[in-house]
Amino acid sequence: MYWSRFGNSSNRSQHTGKHKAGYLLLVVLLMCSQCISGTLTDICSHQTGAEWQTTPIGGIDAGTYTKFPPAHDLQSCTTACCDTETCNLVFLFEKTCFLIECKSDDSCEPEKRTADKFALAVTLKVRPVLRLGLESLVTTKDEDAVNDDSESEALIGKLLSSLSRKLDECNPRALHDCPQGEECRIVGTSTRYTCACLLGSVRELSSGNCIDMSPEPNVAKKGYPDEATTPNPSKATWSPTKCLFGLSECGIHENCVTHSTRKRSGICECEDGYIRSMKTGVCEDEKLLLAESKNQKLAEKDTEPILTTTVAAPSLTHHSSTSGVLAANGTVTQIAVEDSPQLVKDSNISTVPPLLATSITSVQNTKSTVVTQPVVQPLIVSAGENKQIQLPENTVTLSAFALPETQDGKEYEYKWELLSHPVAPQNTGSGTMLGKNTATLQLSELIEGLYTFKISVHGPALYGENFVNVTVLPAKRINTPPVAVIRPQTQTVKLPASEIILDGSQSTDDDKIATFHWEDVSIAIGQQLNIAESESKPMLQLKDLTPGFYQLKLTVTDSDGITNSTVANVTVIKETDYPPTANAGPDRIVKLPNREITLFGNESSDDHGIKNYEWSKTSTTGAVDMQGSHSAFLQLTKLELGDYAFRLKVTDTADQTAFADVHVFVQPEAVEGPKADAGVDFNTSAPVKSVTLDGSKSESAVSFLWSQLHGPSDAVIQAPTHAETHVTKLGIGEYEFQLTVTDDHAKSDSASVHVYVKQVDNECPKANAGRAQSVRSSTNLVILNGSASTDDLAIIAYEWSKDENSPAAGEFLGKSQHSAVALLTQLEPGLYTFSLKVTDSQGVSDASATTVTVQESAHRNDLVEMQVQEPEAFTEKNEG
């Protein structure tokens, strides 16, 4: 069950004299439960349809708004309102659910809203406002009771005013955007920041206030006269400890919790399963702390006066529920309705419906003592105007004062806190603070950036705070004059080019170039420059310049108004008209019977163009017809045998001329020699008896001669001096034959033809290494004969080798191991095995082996071993 609260202590102290009147009013209300019980059998019986794009017509004053964060849609929000007996109207704005206890049915009437921001606003009536007729139920049976309608209205007014609550979303960056005891953070699956109770606290649905659920009561307990505590976290004897995430700055069972993903600073809070004791400020086991508090309360019932009595009533909709109730002092609190059908019996109290279930201060013959807490009054605190300094000045003094001034001569307690500061470079600090607990704070060694300070002032039951900023500006820059730069600084322009661009964008300054200004200092006579379009731009573009000298000036101004200038020189030169260049082409040769040719003069050139061509004949040995003599192309016809000379004259647009000569040589008709044709290359298959070579298609040939250039074997040409001949004895492979023809002028020509002889069916060769041999070691030479090896065509390769198990002695003479007959020498006694591998022209091979046994020499025992010392000189005398 929830701990009941009767408002703050100040309310209790102010309404002590009116407890009887409040009690009498509630007794009368409870006696009327019989009259209204029938209307509560179905709490949502009056539910109407949802009306979209509407808000309550009474606005924020329509009634008491209670935000219900768990609900994000109309269905869950409506269910929450049905389960809350004081809820009359559902108001869903986007995904935020509000349960409204309406002042009246009229104040909660839906009002149509046309603005786009209300497109997702919807209202739904759940139950009408219950009118109990309080004025008629108040009696004056007790002499101390208040018999005044205005008193009832005052109680109801206090009830309504206590239920008002700010509904705006909060700003996580603001310092005081939420009420006391709350913090700005994201709740549940929402994406928006809202004010939520601090950890260890719960919110009353009726008042909207956050109530600390720590188990200490707000009265002095027996045995602990000096440990009276308060459930209000803002008045606890401990204060939250600030920390930096990632550093071990918190106590046992505490974690550093940040309320923004962009900040490292946070507050030390208890980890899961632990709550903070208001007596010690230490995080203790939640179950043990609650059990200890419960045992203390049970023990105190025998000795302490009972201050509150919980009246239970059967639930009409479910086993347990919570509701806002009216207390005797006129405030509203929240209690839990027990899961019991039993009613608390009292001689003066009838059955109480859940709507009016309340906690009532008992009025007994014995007087009750209420422990009150002192009310903290606000102080007006001033920290002065925000300060602004500029480096190199890095000190500043902040002074604070509080109003009203102290009356008893005691000084207020001052406390300065640094809330934010600029990030200092590595291994340096952001400044120093002197006098943190005085009214005057001295700051020194400040760096560039913004500092935010909080000043808190404490006094007896007095408190106030304020904030002040200190802005440190960077040191004033020492200006360096700008430097005007023009690229190119000097340039020469030759007509017909008449456009230039001058680039001043490379001008420099330590801050920035504020303005550019171009002007002409010197121009050609009669020239009018148009620089207005780019007068104030970094680049100057000038067109249609005429010959002459130009000087242009660029002036740049920096951000401090300092100027610098430079000039650029431009020279425009009148174009030079060069004479043309004539080109009549190379000398030409014409052979009869051809009598025509064209001469080309189009390679002639001029810087401005050629306007006229003129061809003429300077010498000749014969007649000729000329056509196009005034064009770039001269056509000559009817040429005769001999030499001709022609001249080309070209004239440019300035009437400048140039000449070029060309010769044409007409020669007699050329006599061509014969042309040999040996035919096309062809293939044939072995075995082949003969092939035919045909050179009959040769031109102007009077004699023929066939010859073999190369081939795998020497073929036989049957008739080498005939145009056609047969060739025999061809082997497998490629043959090339050449035909040389001669005409009657003794001129000759040659051509060749290739003949490819291929074997279609090839038989494997048969290797024969010869018979086995046995020789004496005295034999100096052993012959291996593989000439008996055979092939259907021819064997083209022989390869002798010695078996690896044979003695290492013995060598082949020369390259005989690659021939049919191999020669061996230096064999030592032993058994030798030799292999012969033969390969035909198609790459097919075969192998055969033979053995050679070398026996000891029969005269071995007759041999004498001699050791001769080499003389310095060997002569006939030494030989004797």
PDB file of N, CA and C in Angstrom, residues 294-375:
ATOM      1  N   LYS A 294       8.775  -0.831   8.729  1.00  0.00           N
ATOM      2  CA  LYS A 294       7.482  -1.419   9.099  1.00  0.00           C
ATOM      3  C   LYS A 294       7.500  -1.903  10.547  1.00  0.00           C
ATOM      4  N   ASN A 295       8.592  -2.520  10.954  1.00  0.00           N
ATOM      5  CA  ASN A 295       8.692  -2.992  12.333  1.00  0.00           C
ATOM      6  C   ASN A 295       8.673  -1.828  13.313  1.00  0.00           C
ATOM      7  N   GLN A 296       9.323  -0.727  12.958  1.00  0.00           N
ATOM      8  CA  GLN A 296       9.304   0.447  13.825  1.00  0.00           C
ATOM      9  C   GLN A 296       7.901   1.001  13.971  1.00  0.00           C
ATOM     10  N   LYS A 297       7.140   1.001  12.875  1.00  0.00           N
ATOM     11  CA  LYS A 297       5.775   1.533  12.953  1.00  0.00           C
ATOM     12  C   LYS A 297       4.896   0.657  13.827  1.00  0.00           C
ATOM     13  N   LEU A 298       5.047  -0.679  13.698  1.00  0.00           N
ATOM     14  CA  LEU A 298       4.236  -1.578  14.517  1.00  0.00           C
ATOM     15  C   LEU A 298       4.575  -1.402  15.994  1.00  0.00           C
ATOM     16  N   ALA A 299       5.861  -1.170  16.257  1.00  0.00           N
ATOM     17  CA  ALA A 299       6.259  -0.998  17.658  1.00  0.00           C
ATOM     18  C   ALA A 299       5.760   0.312  18.229  1.00  0.00           C
ATOM     19  N   GLU A 300       5.581   1.337  17.382  1.00  0.00           N
ATOM     20  CA  GLU A 300       5.167   2.641  17.862  1.00  0.00           C
ATOM     21  C   GLU A 300       3.668   2.741  18.087  1.00  0.00           C
ATOM     22  N   LYS A 301       2.895   1.772  17.563  1.00  0.00           N
ATOM     23  CA  LYS A 301       1.436   1.865  17.703  1.00  0.00           C
ATOM     24  C   LYS A 301       1.004   1.776  19.163  1.00  0.00           C
ATOM     25  N   ASP A 302       1.782   1.078  19.975  1.00  0.00           N
ATOM     26  CA  ASP A 302       1.381   0.908  21.363  1.00  0.00           C
ATOM     27  C   ASP A 302       1.614   2.160  22.198  1.00  0.00           C
ATOM     28  N   THR A 303       2.501   3.038  21.745  1.00  0.00           N
ATOM     29  CA  THR A 303       2.861   4.187  22.567  1.00  0.00           C
ATOM     30  C   THR A 303       2.517   5.515  21.933  1.00  0.00           C
ATOM     31  N   GLU A 304       2.510   5.574  20.561  1.00  0.00           N
ATOM     32  CA  GLU A 304       2.294   6.842  19.901  1.00  0.00           C
ATOM     33  C   GLU A 304       0.813   7.054  19.603  1.00  0.00           C
ATOM     34  N   PRO A 305       0.352   8.310  19.644  1.00  0.00           N
ATOM     35  CA  PRO A 305      -1.059   8.575  19.292  1.00  0.00           C
ATOM     36  C   PRO A 305      -1.285   8.284  17.815  1.00  0.00           C
ATOM     37  N   ILE A 306      -2.413   7.726  17.501  1.00  0.00           N
ATOM     38  CA  ILE A 306      -2.763   7.410  16.119  1.00  0.00           C
ATOM     39  C   ILE A 306      -3.208   8.689  15.443  1.00  0.00           C
ATOM     40  N   LEU A 307      -2.509   9.045  14.403  1.00  0.00           N
ATOM     41  CA  LEU A 307      -2.813  10.303  13.726  1.00  0.00           C
ATOM     42  C   LEU A 307      -3.715  10.098  12.524  1.00  0.00           C
ATOM     43  N   THR A 308      -3.648   8.930  11.896  1.00  0.00           N
ATOM     44  CA  THR A 308      -4.451   8.704  10.684  1.00  0.00           C
ATOM     45  C   THR A 308      -5.139   7.378  10.771  1.00  0.00           C
ATOM     46  N   THR A 309      -6.301   7.316  10.196  1.00  0.00           N
ATOM     47  CA  THR A 309      -7.065   6.080  10.101  1.00  0.00           C
ATOM     48  C   THR A 309      -7.444   5.884   8.638  1.00  0.00           C
ATOM     49  N   THR A 310      -7.102   4.756   8.067  1.00  0.00           N
ATOM     50  CA  THR A 310      -7.413   4.471   6.668  1.00  0.00           C
ATOM     51  C   THR A 310      -8.771   3.815   6.592  1.00  0.00           C
ATOM     52  N   VAL A 311      -9.678   4.414   5.842  1.00  0.00           N
ATOM     53  CA  VAL A 311     -11.022   3.882   5.667  1.00  0.00           C
ATOM     54  C   VAL A 311     -11.038   3.077   4.394  1.00  0.00           C
ATOM     55  N   ALA A 312     -11.361   1.814   4.472  1.00  0.00           N
ATOM     56  CA  ALA A 312     -11.354   0.938   3.298  1.00  0.00           C
ATOM     57  C   ALA A 312     -12.763   0.724   2.821  1.00  0.00           C
ATOM     58  N   ALA A 313     -12.921   0.466   1.536  1.00  0.00           N
ATOM     59  CA  ALA A 313     -14.226   0.210   0.928  1.00  0.00           C
ATOM     60  C   ALA A 313     -14.058  -0.832  -0.150  1.00  0.00           C
ATOM     61  N   PRO A 314     -15.117  -1.582  -0.427  1.00  0.00           N
ATOM     62  CA  PRO A 314     -15.014  -2.599  -1.489  1.00  0.00           C
ATOM     63  C   PRO A 314     -14.870  -1.926  -2.845  1.00  0.00           C
ATOM     64  N   SER A 315     -14.017  -2.510  -3.691  1.00  0.00           N
ATOM     65  CA  SER A 315     -13.836  -1.986  -5.053  1.00  0.00           C
ATOM     66  C   SER A 315     -14.989  -2.422  -5.916  1.00  0.00           C
ATOM     67  N   LEU A 316     -15.496  -1.482  -6.721  1.00  0.00           N
ATOM     68  CA  LEU A 316     -16.641  -1.782  -7.580  1.00  0.00           C
ATOM     69  C   LEU A 316     -16.229  -2.272  -8.949  1.00  0.00           C
ATOM     70  N   THR A 317     -14.939  -2.115  -9.315  1.00  0.00           N
ATOM     71  CA  THR A 317     -14.524  -2.516 -10.666  1.00  0.00           C
ATOM     72  C   THR A 317     -13.414  -3.540 -10.658  1.00  0.00           C
ATOM     73  N   HIS A 318     -12.553  -3.525  -9.665  1.00  0.00           N
ATOM     74  CA  HIS A 318     -11.472  -4.489  -9.591  1.00  0.00           C
ATOM     75  C   HIS A 318     -11.038  -4.571  -8.130  1.00  0.00           C
ATOM     76  N   HIS A 319     -10.061  -5.446  -7.892  1.00  0.00           N
ATOM     77  CA  HIS A 319      -9.708  -5.746  -6.508  1.00  0.00           C
ATOM     78  C   HIS A 319      -9.003  -4.608  -5.822  1.00  0.00           C
ATOM     79  N   SER A 320      -8.230  -3.839  -6.490  1.00  0.00           N
ATOM     80  CA  SER A 320      -7.539  -2.722  -5.846  1.00  0.00           C
ATOM     81  C   SER A 320      -7.454  -1.582  -6.818  1.00  0.00           C
ATOM     82  N   SER A 321      -7.471  -0.396  -6.305  1.00  0.00           N
ATOM     83  CA  SER A 321      -7.367   0.781  -7.159  1.00  0.00           C
ATOM     84  C   SER A 321      -6.838   1.929  -6.330  1.00  0.00           C
ATOM     85  N   THR A 322      -6.501   3.002  -6.986  1.00  0.00           N
ATOM     86  CA  THR A 322      -6.049   4.200  -6.306  1.00  0.00           C
ATOM     87  C   THR A 322      -6.939   5.342  -6.696  1.00  0.00           C
ATOM     88  N   SER A 323      -7.076   6.301  -5.836  1.00  0.00           N
ATOM     89  CA  SER A 323      -7.958   7.429  -6.139  1.00  0.00           C
ATOM     90  C   SER A 323      -7.491   8.641  -5.373  1.00  0.00           C
ATOM     91  N   GLY A 324      -7.846   9.818  -5.892  1.00  0.00           N
ATOM     92  CA  GLY A 324      -7.572  11.058  -5.178  1.00  0.00           C
ATOM     93  C   GLY A 324      -8.675  11.290  -4.153  1.00  0.00           C
ATOM     94  N   VAL A 325      -8.305  11.696  -2.950  1.00  0.00           N
ATOM     95  CA  VAL A 325      -9.287  11.847  -1.876  1.00  0.00           C
ATOM     96  C   VAL A 325      -9.133  13.209  -1.234  1.00  0.00           C
ATOM     97  N   LEU A 326     -10.153  13.639  -0.562  1.00  0.00           N
ATOM     98  CA  LEU A 326     -10.202  14.948   0.094  1.00  0.00           C
ATOM     99  C   LEU A 326      -9.805  14.787   1.549  1.00  0.00           C
ATOM    100  N   ALA A 327      -8.747  15.481   1.971  1.00  0.00           N
ATOM    101  CA  ALA A 327      -8.281  15.404   3.356  1.00  0.00           C
ATOM    102  C   ALA A 327      -8.965  16.467   4.196  1.00  0.00           C
ATOM    103  N   ALA A 328      -8.837  16.345   5.513  1.00  0.00           N
ATOM    104  CA  ALA A 328      -9.537  17.256   6.412  1.00  0.00           C
ATOM    105  C   ALA A 328      -9.012  18.674   6.324  1.00  0.00           C
ATOM    106  N   ASN A 329      -7.771  18.835   5.882  1.00  0.00           N
ATOM    107  CA  ASN A 329      -7.243  20.189   5.800  1.00  0.00           C
ATOM    108  C   ASN A 329      -7.450  20.804   4.427  1.00  0.00           C
ATOM    109  N   GLY A 330      -8.212  20.139   3.574  1.00  0.00           N
ATOM    110  CA  GLY A 330      -8.532  20.719   2.277  1.00  0.00           C
ATOM    111  C   GLY A 330      -7.587  20.331   1.173  1.00  0.00           C
ATOM    112  N   THR A 331      -6.563  19.478   1.407  1.00  0.00           N
ATOM    113  CA  THR A 331      -5.649  19.054   0.346  1.00  0.00           C
ATOM    114  C   THR A 331      -6.043  17.668  -0.132  1.00  0.00           C
ATOM    115  N   VAL A 332      -5.490  17.291  -1.265  1.00  0.00           N
ATOM    116  CA  VAL A 332      -5.828  16.000  -1.862  1.00  0.00           C
ATOM    117  C   VAL A 332      -4.611  15.115  -1.820  1.00  0.00           C
ATOM    118  N   THR A 333      -4.791  13.858  -1.479  1.00  0.00           N
ATOM    119  CA  THR A 333      -3.692  12.890  -1.493  1.00  0.00           C
ATOM    120  C   THR A 333      -4.173  11.617  -2.163  1.00  0.00           C
ATOM    121  N   GLN A 334      -3.309  10.597  -2.202  1.00  0.00           N
ATOM    122  CA  GLN A 334      -3.639   9.348  -2.879  1.00  0.00           C
ATOM    123  C   GLN A 334      -3.477   8.207  -1.903  1.00  0.00           C
ATOM    124  N   ILE A 335      -4.448   7.295  -1.865  1.00  0.00           N
ATOM    125  CA  ILE A 335      -4.347   6.129  -0.996  1.00  0.00           C
ATOM    126  C   ILE A 335      -4.657   4.909  -1.822  1.00  0.00           C
ATOM    127  N   ALA A 336      -4.364   3.748  -1.268  1.00  0.00           N
ATOM    128  CA  ALA A 336      -4.695   2.492  -1.935  1.00  0.00           C
ATOM    129  C   ALA A 336      -5.904   1.882  -1.249  1.00  0.00           C
ATOM    130  N   VAL A 337      -6.856   1.424  -2.019  1.00  0.00           N
ATOM    131  CA  VAL A 337      -8.053   0.781  -1.473  1.00  0.00           C
ATOM    132  C   VAL A 337      -7.735  -0.679  -1.235  1.00  0.00           C
ATOM    133  N   GLU A 338      -7.973  -1.155  -0.012  1.00  0.00           N
ATOM    134  CA  GLU A 338      -7.620  -2.522   0.361  1.00  0.00           C
ATOM    135  C   GLU A 338      -8.459  -3.525  -0.411  1.00  0.00           C
ATOM    136  N   ASP A 339      -7.909  -4.749  -0.596  1.00  0.00           N
ATOM    137  CA  ASP A 339      -8.604  -5.831  -1.278  1.00  0.00           C
ATOM    138  C   ASP A 339      -9.506  -6.581  -0.296  1.00  0.00           C
ATOM    139  N   SER A 340     -10.257  -5.889   0.454  1.00  0.00           N
ATOM    140  CA  SER A 340     -11.096  -6.558   1.448  1.00  0.00           C
ATOM    141  C   SER A 340     -12.511  -6.027   1.344  1.00  0.00           C
ATOM    142  N   PRO A 341     -13.505  -6.903   1.377  1.00  0.00           N
ATOM    143  CA  PRO A 341     -14.903  -6.436   1.341  1.00  0.00           C
ATOM    144  C   PRO A 341     -15.368  -5.906   2.682  1.00  0.00           C
ATOM    145  N   GLN A 342     -14.552  -6.104   3.733  1.00  0.00           N
ATOM    146  CA  GLN A 342     -14.945  -5.640   5.050  1.00  0.00           C
ATOM    147  C   GLN A 342     -14.878  -4.132   5.118  1.00  0.00           C
ATOM    148  N   LEU A 343     -15.795  -3.544   5.848  1.00  0.00           N
ATOM    149  CA  LEU A 343     -15.827  -2.101   6.045  1.00  0.00           C
ATOM    150  C   LEU A 343     -15.377  -1.788   7.456  1.00  0.00           C
ATOM    151  N   VAL A 344     -14.680  -0.666   7.598  1.00  0.00           N
ATOM    152  CA  VAL A 344     -14.268  -0.214   8.918  1.00  0.00           C
ATOM    153  C   VAL A 344     -15.501   0.384   9.599  1.00  0.00           C
ATOM    154  N   LYS A 345     -15.821  -0.150  10.717  1.00  0.00           N
ATOM    155  CA  LYS A 345     -17.023   0.279  11.422  1.00  0.00           C
ATOM    156  C   LYS A 345     -16.735   1.473  12.319  1.00  0.00           C
ATOM    157  N   ASP A 346     -17.594   2.434  12.286  1.00  0.00           N
ATOM    158  CA  ASP A 346     -17.495   3.606  13.142  1.00  0.00           C
ATOM    159  C   ASP A 346     -18.912   4.066  13.427  1.00  0.00           C
ATOM    160  N   SER A 347     -19.148   4.491  14.632  1.00  0.00           N
ATOM    161  CA  SER A 347     -20.518   4.865  15.013  1.00  0.00           C
ATOM    162  C   SER A 347     -21.014   6.059  14.238  1.00  0.00           C
ATOM    163  N   ASN A 348     -20.091   6.894  13.741  1.00  0.00           N
ATOM    164  CA  ASN A 348     -20.514   8.103  13.036  1.00  0.00           C
ATOM    165  C   ASN A 348     -20.268   8.047  11.535  1.00  0.00           C
ATOM    166  N   ILE A 349     -19.732   6.907  10.971  1.00  0.00           N
ATOM    167  CA  ILE A 349     -19.365   6.820   9.557  1.00  0.00           C
ATOM    168  C   ILE A 349     -20.128   5.692   8.910  1.00  0.00           C
ATOM    169  N   SER A 350     -20.775   5.996   7.828  1.00  0.00           N
ATOM    170  CA  SER A 350     -21.487   4.974   7.057  1.00  0.00           C
ATOM    171  C   SER A 350     -20.544   4.380   6.023  1.00  0.00           C
ATOM    172  N   THR A 351     -21.105   3.491   5.181  1.00  0.00           N
ATOM    173  CA  THR A 351     -20.308   2.890   4.103  1.00  0.00           C
ATOM    174  C   THR A 351     -19.806   3.975   3.164  1.00  0.00           C
ATOM    175  N   VAL A 352     -18.528   3.883   2.826  1.00  0.00           N
ATOM    176  CA  VAL A 352     -17.897   4.929   2.020  1.00  0.00           C
ATOM    177  C   VAL A 352     -17.647   4.391   0.618  1.00  0.00           C
ATOM    178  N   PRO A 353     -18.188   5.054  -0.397  1.00  0.00           N
ATOM    179  CA  PRO A 353     -17.871   4.603  -1.766  1.00  0.00           C
ATOM    180  C   PRO A 353     -16.431   4.935  -2.105  1.00  0.00           C
ATOM    181  N   PRO A 354     -15.849   4.249  -3.085  1.00  0.00           N
ATOM    182  CA  PRO A 354     -14.427   4.487  -3.419  1.00  0.00           C
ATOM    183  C   PRO A 354     -14.158   5.921  -3.840  1.00  0.00           C
ATOM    184  N   LEU A 355     -15.116   6.601  -4.449  1.00  0.00           N
ATOM    185  CA  LEU A 355     -14.884   7.955  -4.906  1.00  0.00           C
ATOM    186  C   LEU A 355     -14.526   8.884  -3.764  1.00  0.00           C
ATOM    187  N   LEU A 356     -15.054   8.588  -2.554  1.00  0.00           N
ATOM    188  CA  LEU A 356     -14.837   9.486  -1.419  1.00  0.00           C
ATOM    189  C   LEU A 356     -13.983   8.841  -0.345  1.00  0.00           C
ATOM    190  N   ALA A 357     -13.337   7.697  -0.675  1.00  0.00           N
ATOM    191  CA  ALA A 357     -12.466   7.068   0.320  1.00  0.00           C
ATOM    192  C   ALA A 357     -11.371   8.028   0.710  1.00  0.00           C
ATOM    193  N   THR A 358     -11.102   8.191   1.990  1.00  0.00           N
ATOM    194  CA  THR A 358     -10.186   9.243   2.425  1.00  0.00           C
ATOM    195  C   THR A 358      -9.465   8.818   3.679  1.00  0.00           C
ATOM    196  N   SER A 359      -8.463   9.569   3.977  1.00  0.00           N
ATOM    197  CA  SER A 359      -7.770   9.424   5.263  1.00  0.00           C
ATOM    198  C   SER A 359      -8.199  10.586   6.133  1.00  0.00           C
ATOM    199  N   ILE A 360      -8.655  10.288   7.300  1.00  0.00           N
ATOM    200  CA  ILE A 360      -9.278  11.311   8.140  1.00  0.00           C
ATOM    201  C   ILE A 360      -8.498  11.435   9.432  1.00  0.00           C
ATOM    202  N   THR A 361      -8.251  12.679   9.790  1.00  0.00           N
ATOM    203  CA  THR A 361      -7.626  12.935  11.085  1.00  0.00           C
ATOM    204  C   THR A 361      -8.662  12.644  12.179  1.00  0.00           C
ATOM    205  N   SER A 362      -8.310  11.727  13.063  1.00  0.00           N
ATOM    206  CA  SER A 362      -9.277  11.307  14.082  1.00  0.00           C
ATOM    207  C   SER A 362      -9.515  12.425  15.086  1.00  0.00           C
ATOM    208  N   VAL A 363     -10.762  12.538  15.480  1.00  0.00           N
ATOM    209  CA  VAL A 363     -11.138  13.520  16.503  1.00  0.00           C
ATOM    210  C   VAL A 363     -11.571  12.716  17.727  1.00  0.00           C
ATOM    211  N   GLN A 364     -10.692  12.609  18.677  1.00  0.00           N
ATOM    212  CA  GLN A 364     -10.954  11.827  19.871  1.00  0.00           C
ATOM    213  C   GLN A 364     -10.914  12.760  21.091  1.00  0.00           C
ATOM    214  N   ASN A 365     -11.208  12.160  22.215  1.00  0.00           N
ATOM    215  CA  ASN A 365     -11.173  12.956  23.431  1.00  0.00           C
ATOM    216  C   ASN A 365      -9.751  13.439  23.730  1.00  0.00           C
ATOM    217  N   THR A 366      -8.791  12.580  23.329  1.00  0.00           N
ATOM    218  CA  THR A 366      -7.406  13.019  23.531  1.00  0.00           C
ATOM    219  C   THR A 366      -6.990  13.865  22.360  1.00  0.00           C
ATOM    220  N   LYS A 367      -6.167  14.869  22.623  1.00  0.00           N
ATOM    221  CA  LYS A 367      -5.716  15.768  21.581  1.00  0.00           C
ATOM    222  C   LYS A 367      -4.500  15.175  20.869  1.00  0.00           C
ATOM    223  N   SER A 368      -4.467  15.365  19.555  1.00  0.00           N
ATOM    224  CA  SER A 368      -3.346  14.870  18.736  1.00  0.00           C
ATOM    225  C   SER A 368      -2.307  15.977  18.578  1.00  0.00           C
ATOM    226  N   THR A 369      -1.078  15.561  18.521  1.00  0.00           N
ATOM    227  CA  THR A 369       0.020  16.500  18.323  1.00  0.00           C
ATOM    228  C   THR A 369       0.552  16.330  16.913  1.00  0.00           C
ATOM    229  N   VAL A 370       0.610  17.415  16.151  1.00  0.00           N
ATOM    230  CA  VAL A 370       1.097  17.378  14.770  1.00  0.00           C
ATOM    231  C   VAL A 370       2.464  18.041  14.737  1.00  0.00           C
ATOM    232  N   VAL A 371       3.430  17.303  14.220  1.00  0.00           N
ATOM    233  CA  VAL A 371       4.787  17.840  14.096  1.00  0.00           C
ATOM    234  C   VAL A 371       4.884  18.605  12.794  1.00  0.00           C
ATOM    235  N   THR A 372       5.292  19.822  12.832  1.00  0.00           N
ATOM    236  CA  THR A 372       5.381  20.660  11.628  1.00  0.00           C
ATOM    237  C   THR A 372       6.826  20.907  11.281  1.00  0.00           C
ATOM    238  N   GLN A 373       7.076  21.160  10.025  1.00  0.00           N
ATOM    239  CA  GLN A 373       8.408  21.497   9.541  1.00  0.00           C
ATOM    240  C   GLN A 373       8.436  22.988   9.227  1.00  0.00           C
ATOM    241  N   PRO A 374       9.544  23.643   9.483  1.00  0.00           N
ATOM    242  CA  PRO A 374       9.606  25.077   9.174  1.00  0.00           C
ATOM    243  C   PRO A 374       9.490  25.312   7.683  1.00  0.00           C
ATOM    244  N   VAL A 375       8.831  26.383   7.308  1.00  0.00           N
ATOM    245  CA  VAL A 375       8.648  26.735   5.900  1.00  0.00           C
ATOM    246  C   VAL A 375       9.851  27.552   5.441  1.00  0.00           C
TER     247      VAL A 375
END
